[in-house]
C-alpha cells in the first residue's frame, strides 16, 4: 500500500467474480490458458492510474493504509458484478469511410470474398472513399469505433491503416488514428498496413508498389512516429510470401515491430515469416501441421479472428483447440473492418470462440486479455490485474464470468475504468 499521496484513489468494491489473470507464464499456453486467477467477493484498489492491490475484499479492507485513508478514496460499488482486466482488441482496421453493402449483398447472393474482390469489390472498393475523406472526417469515424469498443469492455486497441494505399493517404490514416486516440481514454497501438492489397494504379506492377512501401512509406511512418508496427496481408490475391518478407525486413530496418495477416484463405510457410520476429500472426485458419510445433516453440502469438469467419458465412473456423493443445499462444480480436468483420464487440468474439472454436469461457477471456497484451508486447503493463499494472478494468453486469461469453449480441458491460478513472457510460 502507498504511504505517499497519490490521488485520486478508486476502490472497486463488492465484486462477485474478479478475474485477475495474475501470475503464471506469459503468454499463456496449453492448460495454462485456463488460468484466469478468479477471486470471489473481491475488491481492487487503484491509485495514480495503477493497480495498488487486488484480492479478497475482507483482506483488502483490513489494510491499515486503506483504513486510515478511506475518506480520500472514491468507491465504485460493483454490486456483485464480474470484473475483468479491460479487454484488449489486438487487431482492428478502423480507418474506413463507408460500410461495404454491395459486397454484403453479393455474398448473400452466393459470391465468395475472393471472387468479389477479384471483380472490383473487396479492400480496393473501400479505398476511393478513404482517399476522398479528410483526416478530420476519418478521425471522427475512428473515434466513434473506439468509443463503441470501450462501451463493450475494450480499453486497448490495435488500429491499422490500409485503405489509403498511397503515401499521403496511408499517413493521413495513421494521423487519423493518432488524433482519435488522443481523445480516447484507452490506449491505441498503431500499425501501418500499406501492404493490404496492391492498389489499382499498380495493377500488374506489384513489385513496384512493394518497393514504394519499403523505401518510402515504412521509413516515413517510422520517422513521423506514426506507427509502432508494420503489417502485411500475405495471401492469395494480396502479397506473396517473398513480397511480404521484404516488407517485414524494411519494418525491422526502421525499428518497427511486425505482424502478418496470413493463412486466412491459403496456407503459407511460416518459418521464413517467423525469421522477422512478428509479434503476431493473424487469422491462421489454414496452418500447416509442421508449422504448429514451430509456433509452439516461439513467442509469436496466433491471433484468431472468428468475426471474419462468421461474417463471411464460413462453416469453418480457426482450429483453436489444435493450436492450444500443441502449446501455441493464442489471442482473440474483432478484426473490426468494413469487409469481413464489422463488429466492435469483443464479448461477441468471446461468444464465437466458445460456440464455434470450442474454447472454454476461461480460455477465451485469457486470450482476450493477457495473451492479447502479449500480441501487442504490452504484457508488462496490460492484460492482468496485479499491483503495479495499469488500472484498466471492465465491469460486466453478470454474476458468473462465463456469462460474458454466454449472452451474445447483448452488451453487459456497465462500467469501464481506464488508468484508474471511471470513464464512458456512467462516468
Ligand atoms: O483482416 N484480410 C485482410 N484484411 C481484412 C479484410 C479487409 C477488408 O475486406 O476490407 C481482414 O479480414
Ligand atoms: Fe484484419
mmCIF file with all atom_site columns, N, CA and C in Angstrom, residues 28 30 33-34 302-306 317-325 328-333 349-369 371 402 405:
data_model
loop_
_atom_site.group_PDB
_atom_site.id
_atom_site.type_symbol
_atom_site.label_atom_id
_atom_site.label_alt_id
_atom_site.label_comp_id
_atom_site.label_asym_id
_atom_site.label_entity_id
_atom_site.label_seq_id
_atom_site.pdbx_PDB_ins_code
_atom_site.Cartn_x
_atom_site.Cartn_y
_atom_site.Cartn_z
_atom_site.occupancy
_atom_site.B_iso_or_equiv
_atom_site.pdbx_formal_charge
_atom_site.auth_seq_id
_atom_site.auth_comp_id
_atom_site.auth_asym_id
_atom_site.auth_atom_id
_atom_site.pdbx_PDB_model_num
ATOM 1   N N  . UNK A 1 28  ? 0.152   -17.217 -22.135 1.00 0.00 ? 28  UNK A N  1
ATOM 2   C CA . UNK A 1 28  ? -0.418  -18.475 -21.631 1.00 0.00 ? 28  UNK A CA 1
ATOM 3   C C  . UNK A 1 28  ? -0.535  -19.484 -22.773 1.00 0.00 ? 28  UNK A C  1
ATOM 4   N N  . UNK A 1 30  ? -1.413  -23.875 -23.719 1.00 0.00 ? 30  UNK A N  1
ATOM 5   C CA . UNK A 1 30  ? -1.951  -25.167 -23.271 1.00 0.00 ? 30  UNK A CA 1
ATOM 6   C C  . UNK A 1 30  ? -2.912  -25.000 -22.109 1.00 0.00 ? 30  UNK A C  1
ATOM 7   N N  . UNK A 1 33  ? -3.818  -21.692 -20.271 1.00 0.00 ? 33  UNK A N  1
ATOM 8   C CA . UNK A 1 33  ? -4.738  -20.698 -20.834 1.00 0.00 ? 33  UNK A CA 1
ATOM 9   C C  . UNK A 1 33  ? -6.042  -20.622 -20.011 1.00 0.00 ? 33  UNK A C  1
ATOM 10  N N  . UNK A 1 34  ? -6.293  -21.694 -19.245 1.00 0.00 ? 34  UNK A N  1
ATOM 11  C CA . UNK A 1 34  ? -7.498  -21.717 -18.376 1.00 0.00 ? 34  UNK A CA 1
ATOM 12  C C  . UNK A 1 34  ? -7.324  -20.859 -17.128 1.00 0.00 ? 34  UNK A C  1
ATOM 13  N N  . UNK A 1 302 ? -0.569  -16.316 -32.029 1.00 0.00 ? 302 UNK A N  1
ATOM 14  C CA . UNK A 1 302 ? -1.528  -16.545 -33.120 1.00 0.00 ? 302 UNK A CA 1
ATOM 15  C C  . UNK A 1 302 ? -2.825  -15.824 -32.753 1.00 0.00 ? 302 UNK A C  1
ATOM 16  N N  . UNK A 1 303 ? -3.157  -14.786 -33.524 1.00 0.00 ? 303 UNK A N  1
ATOM 17  C CA . UNK A 1 303 ? -4.373  -14.020 -33.229 1.00 0.00 ? 303 UNK A CA 1
ATOM 18  C C  . UNK A 1 303 ? -5.514  -14.573 -34.090 1.00 0.00 ? 303 UNK A C  1
ATOM 19  N N  . UNK A 1 304 ? -6.531  -15.094 -33.442 1.00 0.00 ? 304 UNK A N  1
ATOM 20  C CA . UNK A 1 304 ? -7.654  -15.726 -34.145 1.00 0.00 ? 304 UNK A CA 1
ATOM 21  C C  . UNK A 1 304 ? -8.808  -14.727 -34.240 1.00 0.00 ? 304 UNK A C  1
ATOM 22  N N  . UNK A 1 305 ? -9.445  -14.692 -35.414 1.00 0.00 ? 305 UNK A N  1
ATOM 23  C CA . UNK A 1 305 ? -10.415 -13.635 -35.722 1.00 0.00 ? 305 UNK A CA 1
ATOM 24  C C  . UNK A 1 305 ? -11.738 -14.238 -36.199 1.00 0.00 ? 305 UNK A C  1
ATOM 25  N N  . UNK A 1 306 ? -12.467 -14.882 -35.293 1.00 0.00 ? 306 UNK A N  1
ATOM 26  C CA . UNK A 1 306 ? -13.671 -15.597 -35.735 1.00 0.00 ? 306 UNK A CA 1
ATOM 27  C C  . UNK A 1 306 ? -14.784 -14.690 -36.253 1.00 0.00 ? 306 UNK A C  1
ATOM 28  N N  . UNK A 1 317 ? -13.941 -22.565 -38.847 1.00 0.00 ? 317 UNK A N  1
ATOM 29  C CA . UNK A 1 317 ? -13.323 -21.522 -38.018 1.00 0.00 ? 317 UNK A CA 1
ATOM 30  C C  . UNK A 1 317 ? -11.876 -21.942 -37.745 1.00 0.00 ? 317 UNK A C  1
ATOM 31  N N  . UNK A 1 318 ? -11.018 -21.009 -37.305 1.00 0.00 ? 318 UNK A N  1
ATOM 32  C CA . UNK A 1 318 ? -9.649  -21.412 -36.982 1.00 0.00 ? 318 UNK A CA 1
ATOM 33  C C  . UNK A 1 318 ? -9.664  -22.548 -35.952 1.00 0.00 ? 318 UNK A C  1
ATOM 34  N N  . UNK A 1 319 ? -8.717  -23.470 -36.095 1.00 0.00 ? 319 UNK A N  1
ATOM 35  C CA . UNK A 1 319 ? -8.708  -24.660 -35.235 1.00 0.00 ? 319 UNK A CA 1
ATOM 36  C C  . UNK A 1 319 ? -8.021  -24.333 -33.905 1.00 0.00 ? 319 UNK A C  1
ATOM 37  N N  . UNK A 1 320 ? -8.758  -23.600 -33.070 1.00 0.00 ? 320 UNK A N  1
ATOM 38  C CA . UNK A 1 320 ? -8.182  -23.136 -31.803 1.00 0.00 ? 320 UNK A CA 1
ATOM 39  C C  . UNK A 1 320 ? -7.741  -24.300 -30.923 1.00 0.00 ? 320 UNK A C  1
ATOM 40  N N  . UNK A 1 321 ? -8.543  -25.357 -30.875 1.00 0.00 ? 321 UNK A N  1
ATOM 41  C CA . UNK A 1 321 ? -8.214  -26.476 -29.980 1.00 0.00 ? 321 UNK A CA 1
ATOM 42  C C  . UNK A 1 321 ? -6.865  -27.082 -30.339 1.00 0.00 ? 321 UNK A C  1
ATOM 43  N N  . UNK A 1 322 ? -6.664  -27.274 -31.623 1.00 0.00 ? 322 UNK A N  1
ATOM 44  C CA . UNK A 1 322 ? -5.415  -27.887 -32.057 1.00 0.00 ? 322 UNK A CA 1
ATOM 45  C C  . UNK A 1 322 ? -4.222  -26.991 -31.704 1.00 0.00 ? 322 UNK A C  1
ATOM 46  N N  . UNK A 1 323 ? -4.375  -25.689 -31.921 1.00 0.00 ? 323 UNK A N  1
ATOM 47  C CA . UNK A 1 323 ? -3.294  -24.747 -31.609 1.00 0.00 ? 323 UNK A CA 1
ATOM 48  C C  . UNK A 1 323 ? -3.030  -24.725 -30.103 1.00 0.00 ? 323 UNK A C  1
ATOM 49  N N  . UNK A 1 324 ? -4.085  -24.631 -29.317 1.00 0.00 ? 324 UNK A N  1
ATOM 50  C CA . UNK A 1 324 ? -3.919  -24.550 -27.858 1.00 0.00 ? 324 UNK A CA 1
ATOM 51  C C  . UNK A 1 324 ? -3.274  -25.828 -27.344 1.00 0.00 ? 324 UNK A C  1
ATOM 52  N N  . UNK A 1 325 ? -3.780  -26.966 -27.783 1.00 0.00 ? 325 UNK A N  1
ATOM 53  C CA . UNK A 1 325 ? -3.252  -28.228 -27.263 1.00 0.00 ? 325 UNK A CA 1
ATOM 54  C C  . UNK A 1 325 ? -1.804  -28.470 -27.671 1.00 0.00 ? 325 UNK A C  1
ATOM 55  N N  . UNK A 1 328 ? 0.588   -23.540 -28.687 1.00 0.00 ? 328 UNK A N  1
ATOM 56  C CA . UNK A 1 328 ? 0.715   -22.248 -29.384 1.00 0.00 ? 328 UNK A CA 1
ATOM 57  C C  . UNK A 1 328 ? -0.024  -21.187 -28.563 1.00 0.00 ? 328 UNK A C  1
ATOM 58  N N  . UNK A 1 329 ? 0.610   -20.024 -28.290 1.00 0.00 ? 329 UNK A N  1
ATOM 59  C CA . UNK A 1 329 ? -0.129  -18.968 -27.589 1.00 0.00 ? 329 UNK A CA 1
ATOM 60  C C  . UNK A 1 329 ? -1.149  -18.337 -28.526 1.00 0.00 ? 329 UNK A C  1
ATOM 61  N N  . UNK A 1 330 ? -2.418  -18.342 -28.137 1.00 0.00 ? 330 UNK A N  1
ATOM 62  C CA . UNK A 1 330 ? -3.451  -17.754 -28.986 1.00 0.00 ? 330 UNK A CA 1
ATOM 63  C C  . UNK A 1 330 ? -4.091  -16.547 -28.305 1.00 0.00 ? 330 UNK A C  1
ATOM 64  N N  . UNK A 1 331 ? -4.478  -15.571 -29.146 1.00 0.00 ? 331 UNK A N  1
ATOM 65  C CA . UNK A 1 331 ? -5.242  -14.411 -28.679 1.00 0.00 ? 331 UNK A CA 1
ATOM 66  C C  . UNK A 1 331 ? -6.469  -14.291 -29.568 1.00 0.00 ? 331 UNK A C  1
ATOM 67  N N  . UNK A 1 332 ? -7.410  -13.451 -29.143 1.00 0.00 ? 332 UNK A N  1
ATOM 68  C CA . UNK A 1 332 ? -8.629  -13.204 -29.921 1.00 0.00 ? 332 UNK A CA 1
ATOM 69  C C  . UNK A 1 332 ? -8.767  -11.715 -30.177 1.00 0.00 ? 332 UNK A C  1
ATOM 70  N N  . UNK A 1 333 ? -9.354  -11.356 -31.314 1.00 0.00 ? 333 UNK A N  1
ATOM 71  C CA . UNK A 1 333 ? -9.597  -9.945  -31.610 1.00 0.00 ? 333 UNK A CA 1
ATOM 72  C C  . UNK A 1 333 ? -10.804 -9.849  -32.533 1.00 0.00 ? 333 UNK A C  1
ATOM 73  N N  . UNK A 1 349 ? -17.007 -11.717 -29.867 1.00 0.00 ? 349 UNK A N  1
ATOM 74  C CA . UNK A 1 349 ? -15.903 -12.583 -30.306 1.00 0.00 ? 349 UNK A CA 1
ATOM 75  C C  . UNK A 1 349 ? -15.684 -13.715 -29.291 1.00 0.00 ? 349 UNK A C  1
ATOM 76  N N  . UNK A 1 350 ? -15.828 -13.401 -28.006 1.00 0.00 ? 350 UNK A N  1
ATOM 77  C CA . UNK A 1 350 ? -15.698 -14.450 -26.981 1.00 0.00 ? 350 UNK A CA 1
ATOM 78  C C  . UNK A 1 350 ? -16.782 -15.512 -27.189 1.00 0.00 ? 350 UNK A C  1
ATOM 79  N N  . UNK A 1 351 ? -17.987 -15.040 -27.506 1.00 0.00 ? 351 UNK A N  1
ATOM 80  C CA . UNK A 1 351 ? -19.078 -15.984 -27.760 1.00 0.00 ? 351 UNK A CA 1
ATOM 81  C C  . UNK A 1 351 ? -18.755 -16.889 -28.951 1.00 0.00 ? 351 UNK A C  1
ATOM 82  N N  . UNK A 1 352 ? -18.271 -16.275 -30.040 1.00 0.00 ? 352 UNK A N  1
ATOM 83  C CA . UNK A 1 352 ? -17.915 -17.072 -31.226 1.00 0.00 ? 352 UNK A CA 1
ATOM 84  C C  . UNK A 1 352 ? -16.810 -18.069 -30.891 1.00 0.00 ? 352 UNK A C  1
ATOM 85  N N  . UNK A 1 353 ? -15.832 -17.631 -30.110 1.00 0.00 ? 353 UNK A N  1
ATOM 86  C CA . UNK A 1 353 ? -14.708 -18.509 -29.767 1.00 0.00 ? 353 UNK A CA 1
ATOM 87  C C  . UNK A 1 353 ? -15.211 -19.737 -29.007 1.00 0.00 ? 353 UNK A C  1
ATOM 88  N N  . UNK A 1 354 ? -16.204 -19.515 -28.142 1.00 0.00 ? 354 UNK A N  1
ATOM 89  C CA . UNK A 1 354 ? -16.727 -20.638 -27.360 1.00 0.00 ? 354 UNK A CA 1
ATOM 90  C C  . UNK A 1 354 ? -17.628 -21.538 -28.207 1.00 0.00 ? 354 UNK A C  1
ATOM 91  N N  . UNK A 1 355 ? -18.555 -20.915 -28.956 1.00 0.00 ? 355 UNK A N  1
ATOM 92  C CA . UNK A 1 355 ? -19.532 -21.749 -29.662 1.00 0.00 ? 355 UNK A CA 1
ATOM 93  C C  . UNK A 1 355 ? -18.940 -22.407 -30.902 1.00 0.00 ? 355 UNK A C  1
ATOM 94  N N  . UNK A 1 356 ? -18.067 -21.700 -31.621 1.00 0.00 ? 356 UNK A N  1
ATOM 95  C CA . UNK A 1 356 ? -17.580 -22.229 -32.903 1.00 0.00 ? 356 UNK A CA 1
ATOM 96  C C  . UNK A 1 356 ? -16.153 -22.754 -32.861 1.00 0.00 ? 356 UNK A C  1
ATOM 97  N N  . UNK A 1 357 ? -15.377 -22.352 -31.845 1.00 0.00 ? 357 UNK A N  1
ATOM 98  C CA . UNK A 1 357 ? -13.982 -22.825 -31.794 1.00 0.00 ? 357 UNK A CA 1
ATOM 99  C C  . UNK A 1 357 ? -13.737 -23.697 -30.560 1.00 0.00 ? 357 UNK A C  1
ATOM 100 N N  . UNK A 1 358 ? -14.794 -23.892 -29.791 1.00 0.00 ? 358 UNK A N  1
ATOM 101 C CA . UNK A 1 358 ? -14.741 -24.781 -28.623 1.00 0.00 ? 358 UNK A CA 1
ATOM 102 C C  . UNK A 1 358 ? -13.683 -24.369 -27.612 1.00 0.00 ? 358 UNK A C  1
ATOM 103 N N  . UNK A 1 359 ? -13.451 -23.078 -27.511 1.00 0.00 ? 359 UNK A N  1
ATOM 104 C CA . UNK A 1 359 ? -12.634 -22.589 -26.409 1.00 0.00 ? 359 UNK A CA 1
ATOM 105 C C  . UNK A 1 359 ? -13.553 -22.475 -25.200 1.00 0.00 ? 359 UNK A C  1
ATOM 106 N N  . UNK A 1 360 ? -13.010 -22.693 -24.004 1.00 0.00 ? 360 UNK A N  1
ATOM 107 C CA . UNK A 1 360 ? -13.843 -22.507 -22.816 1.00 0.00 ? 360 UNK A CA 1
ATOM 108 C C  . UNK A 1 360 ? -13.940 -20.997 -22.546 1.00 0.00 ? 360 UNK A C  1
ATOM 109 N N  . UNK A 1 361 ? -14.956 -20.568 -21.786 1.00 0.00 ? 361 UNK A N  1
ATOM 110 C CA . UNK A 1 361 ? -15.024 -19.143 -21.459 1.00 0.00 ? 361 UNK A CA 1
ATOM 111 C C  . UNK A 1 361 ? -13.733 -18.638 -20.809 1.00 0.00 ? 361 UNK A C  1
ATOM 112 N N  . UNK A 1 362 ? -13.137 -19.447 -19.941 1.00 0.00 ? 362 UNK A N  1
ATOM 113 C CA . UNK A 1 362 ? -11.888 -19.021 -19.276 1.00 0.00 ? 362 UNK A CA 1
ATOM 114 C C  . UNK A 1 362 ? -10.779 -18.826 -20.311 1.00 0.00 ? 362 UNK A C  1
ATOM 115 N N  . UNK A 1 363 ? -10.648 -19.774 -21.230 1.00 0.00 ? 363 UNK A N  1
ATOM 116 C CA . UNK A 1 363 ? -9.610  -19.646 -22.273 1.00 0.00 ? 363 UNK A CA 1
ATOM 117 C C  . UNK A 1 363 ? -9.843  -18.410 -23.137 1.00 0.00 ? 363 UNK A C  1
ATOM 118 N N  . UNK A 1 364 ? -11.112 -18.192 -23.479 1.00 0.00 ? 364 UNK A N  1
ATOM 119 C CA . UNK A 1 364 ? -11.419 -17.055 -24.357 1.00 0.00 ? 364 UNK A CA 1
ATOM 120 C C  . UNK A 1 364 ? -11.071 -15.744 -23.661 1.00 0.00 ? 364 UNK A C  1
ATOM 121 N N  . UNK A 1 365 ? -11.368 -15.655 -22.362 1.00 0.00 ? 365 UNK A N  1
ATOM 122 C CA . UNK A 1 365 ? -11.063 -14.414 -21.632 1.00 0.00 ? 365 UNK A CA 1
ATOM 123 C C  . UNK A 1 365 ? -9.547  -14.222 -21.519 1.00 0.00 ? 365 UNK A C  1
ATOM 124 N N  . UNK A 1 366 ? -8.810  -15.291 -21.251 1.00 0.00 ? 366 UNK A N  1
ATOM 125 C CA . UNK A 1 366 ? -7.335  -15.158 -21.190 1.00 0.00 ? 366 UNK A CA 1
ATOM 126 C C  . UNK A 1 366 ? -6.785  -14.738 -22.555 1.00 0.00 ? 366 UNK A C  1
ATOM 127 N N  . UNK A 1 367 ? -7.403  -15.253 -23.619 1.00 0.00 ? 367 UNK A N  1
ATOM 128 C CA . UNK A 1 367 ? -6.943  -14.916 -24.978 1.00 0.00 ? 367 UNK A CA 1
ATOM 129 C C  . UNK A 1 367 ? -7.248  -13.463 -25.332 1.00 0.00 ? 367 UNK A C  1
ATOM 130 N N  . UNK A 1 368 ? -8.258  -12.895 -24.679 1.00 0.00 ? 368 UNK A N  1
ATOM 131 C CA . UNK A 1 368 ? -8.658  -11.508 -24.969 1.00 0.00 ? 368 UNK A CA 1
ATOM 132 C C  . UNK A 1 368 ? -8.062  -10.504 -23.990 1.00 0.00 ? 368 UNK A C  1
ATOM 133 N N  . UNK A 1 369 ? -7.255  -10.997 -23.046 1.00 0.00 ? 369 UNK A N  1
ATOM 134 C CA . UNK A 1 369 ? -6.649  -10.092 -22.052 1.00 0.00 ? 369 UNK A CA 1
ATOM 135 C C  . UNK A 1 369 ? -5.130  -10.290 -22.044 1.00 0.00 ? 369 UNK A C  1
ATOM 136 N N  . UNK A 1 371 ? -3.102  -12.704 -23.155 1.00 0.00 ? 371 UNK A N  1
ATOM 137 C CA . UNK A 1 371 ? -2.425  -13.092 -24.403 1.00 0.00 ? 371 UNK A CA 1
ATOM 138 C C  . UNK A 1 371 ? -2.546  -12.012 -25.476 1.00 0.00 ? 371 UNK A C  1
ATOM 139 N N  . UNK A 1 402 ? -18.604 -16.728 -16.776 1.00 0.00 ? 402 UNK A N  1
ATOM 140 C CA . UNK A 1 402 ? -18.917 -17.458 -18.016 1.00 0.00 ? 402 UNK A CA 1
ATOM 141 C C  . UNK A 1 402 ? -20.034 -16.785 -18.808 1.00 0.00 ? 402 UNK A C  1
ATOM 142 N N  . UNK A 1 405 ? -19.369 -14.646 -22.088 1.00 0.00 ? 405 UNK A N  1
ATOM 143 C CA . UNK A 1 405 ? -19.365 -15.303 -23.399 1.00 0.00 ? 405 UNK A CA 1
ATOM 144 C C  . UNK A 1 405 ? -20.702 -15.970 -23.724 1.00 0.00 ? 405 UNK A C  1
#
